[in-house]
Each structure stands twice: as C-alpha cells, then as structure tokens.
C-alpha atoms as one frame of an Amber mdcrd trajectory, in Angstrom:
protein
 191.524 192.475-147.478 194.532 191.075-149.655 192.177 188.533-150.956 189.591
 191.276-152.117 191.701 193.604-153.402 193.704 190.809-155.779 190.249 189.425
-157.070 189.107 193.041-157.976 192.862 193.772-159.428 192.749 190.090-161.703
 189.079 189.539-162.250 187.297 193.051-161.940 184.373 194.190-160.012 181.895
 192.576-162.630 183.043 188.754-160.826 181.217 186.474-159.090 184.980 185.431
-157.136 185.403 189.081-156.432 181.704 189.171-154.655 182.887 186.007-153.162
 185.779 187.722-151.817 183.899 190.735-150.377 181.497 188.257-148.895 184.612
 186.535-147.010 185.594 189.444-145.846 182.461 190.704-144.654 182.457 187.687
-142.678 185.441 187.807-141.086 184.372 192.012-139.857 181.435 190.629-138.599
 183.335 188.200-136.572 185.356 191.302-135.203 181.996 192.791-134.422 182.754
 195.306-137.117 179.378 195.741-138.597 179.059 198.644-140.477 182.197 197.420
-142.788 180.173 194.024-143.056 177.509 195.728-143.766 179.020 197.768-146.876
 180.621 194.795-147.664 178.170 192.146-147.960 175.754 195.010-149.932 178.863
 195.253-152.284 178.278 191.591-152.817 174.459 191.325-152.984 174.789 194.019
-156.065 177.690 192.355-157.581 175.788 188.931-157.568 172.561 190.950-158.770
 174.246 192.518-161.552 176.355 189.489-162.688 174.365 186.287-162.136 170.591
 187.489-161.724 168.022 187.412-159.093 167.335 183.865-159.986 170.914 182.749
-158.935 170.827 180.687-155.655 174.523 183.307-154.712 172.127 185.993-154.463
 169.680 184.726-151.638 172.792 183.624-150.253 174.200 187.728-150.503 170.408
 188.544-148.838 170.713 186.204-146.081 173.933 187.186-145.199 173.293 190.749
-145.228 170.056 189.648-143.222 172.394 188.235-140.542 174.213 191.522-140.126
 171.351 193.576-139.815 169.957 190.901-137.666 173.469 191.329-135.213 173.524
 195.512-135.535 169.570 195.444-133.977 168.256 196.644-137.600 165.446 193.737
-137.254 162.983 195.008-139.957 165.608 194.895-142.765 167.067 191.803-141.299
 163.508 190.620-141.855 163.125 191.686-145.183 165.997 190.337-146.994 165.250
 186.802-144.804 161.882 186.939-146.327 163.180 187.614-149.730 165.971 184.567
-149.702 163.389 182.696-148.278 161.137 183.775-151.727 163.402 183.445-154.086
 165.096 180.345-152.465 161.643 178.322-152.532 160.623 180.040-155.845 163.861
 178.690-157.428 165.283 175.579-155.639 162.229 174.695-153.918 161.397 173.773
-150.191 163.175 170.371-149.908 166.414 172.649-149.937 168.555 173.273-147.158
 169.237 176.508-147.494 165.252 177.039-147.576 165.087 175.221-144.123 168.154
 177.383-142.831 166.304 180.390-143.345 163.196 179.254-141.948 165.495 178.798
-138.583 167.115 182.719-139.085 163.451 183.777-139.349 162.683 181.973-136.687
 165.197 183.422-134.033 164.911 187.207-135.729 161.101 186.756-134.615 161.936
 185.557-131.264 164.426 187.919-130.930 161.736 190.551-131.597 159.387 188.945
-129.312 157.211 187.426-132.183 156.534 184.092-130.591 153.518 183.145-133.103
 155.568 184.150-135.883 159.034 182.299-134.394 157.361 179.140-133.802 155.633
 178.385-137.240 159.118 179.569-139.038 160.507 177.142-136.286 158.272 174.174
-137.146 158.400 174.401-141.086 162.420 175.174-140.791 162.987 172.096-138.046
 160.351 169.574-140.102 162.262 169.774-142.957 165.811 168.954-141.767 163.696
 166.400-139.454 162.633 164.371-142.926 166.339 164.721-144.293 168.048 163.480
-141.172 165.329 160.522-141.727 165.940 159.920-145.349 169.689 159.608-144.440
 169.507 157.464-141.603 167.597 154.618-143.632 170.989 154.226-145.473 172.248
 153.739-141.866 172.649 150.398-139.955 171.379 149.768-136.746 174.353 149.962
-134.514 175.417 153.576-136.685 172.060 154.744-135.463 172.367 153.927-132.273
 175.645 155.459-132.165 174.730 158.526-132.962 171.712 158.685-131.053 174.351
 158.598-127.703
C-alpha cells in the first residue's frame, strides 16, 4: 500500500509506475484471497494503462488478463472470459501469435473453459496455447547439446 500511495504522491495517477503499483498490489490481495480490493485495484490499473499508453500497449492486455484472473478466482467466469478473449485480441492483433504472452492466455482460456465445463472449447485453447510453447521449447533446445538435453529431459 506504501508503494502505491508514494507512486501516486511522486508521479500522479496519470503513470504507467503508479498502475504498476496498483497492479502489485492487487496481486498481493489476491494472494490474501481479498478479491474485491484486487478487483478495484487491478480495474484502477486497466484504466490507468488505457488512458496513458493506449489500447495498443502490450501493459494493457496485461491489466485485462490480470483482471481476467480475478474474476476467474471470485467465480465471475463470463467476465473472466471476456477480458481473456480481449488480451488474447489485442495481444495477437499487436505482438502476434509467436508471443508468449499470446500462448499464456491461450492456457487461462483454456482452464476458465474447463473450469466451466467447456471441454470442446478448453481443449482447442489447450492445443493452440501448448503448440506454441511446444515449438519455442524446440527452437531453444537446438542451441542445446546433447548431454544438456538429456539432462533436462530427467
């Protein structure tokens, strides 16, 4: 809270570090299973980031999923569902598929649908979400020798 409150008193509202700092500490309610305060928080950073940086900034998918995962924790699946589906959007519309964060929110769509007992839905967010990280682990690994491979295979 310390953190939040000095950003806002140096930088302003109007600061990407301040929304970083609400973000934190939206974090660290959820972790105290104090949801509705994440909740307020992590909206306080989505607008921030909107206002500030754009729609077109990768922070902001970043707010959406977060606030996704919240919803997604207090049982509120269909706006979990639509802010995934929106990072997932603007994530592929702006840094493309081949980006992690694309492939991590493939995988939170993924659970949310199995969580909602969507298996259809679960499994091809599953597939695309799992492929991807499949061809980076395999793009690294060619940098890799044998005996590091095997290694980490054990």
């Amino acid at each position: 809270m310390e953190a939040k409150n000095k950003a806002e008193e140096i930088l302003g509202r109007s600061h990407p570090l301040y929304a970083q700092a609400c973000s934190n500490l939206a974090t660290v309610y959820m972790q105290m299973e104090q949801y509705k305060k994440a909740e307020v928080l992590f909206t306080e950073s989505k607008n921030n980031i909107e206002k500030v940086l754009g729609k077109s900034h990768p922070d902001y998918s970043g707010c959406l999923n977060n606030l996704a995962v919240g919803y997604k924790e207090m049982g509120e699946y269909a706006k979990a569902e639509a802010n995934y589906l929106e990072a997932k959007n603007l994530t592929e519309k702006f840094l493309g598929k081949n980006n992690f964060t694309y492939s991590a929110t493939c995988l939170n769509l993924a659970l949310l649908y199995w969580i909602t007992n969507k298996p259809s839905n679960a499994e091809a967010f599953y597939k695309e979400g799992f492929a991807l990280n499949y061809d980076k682990v395999q793009k690294m690994l060619q940098f890799t020798s044998e005996k590091e491979k095997a290694a980490d295979i054990k």
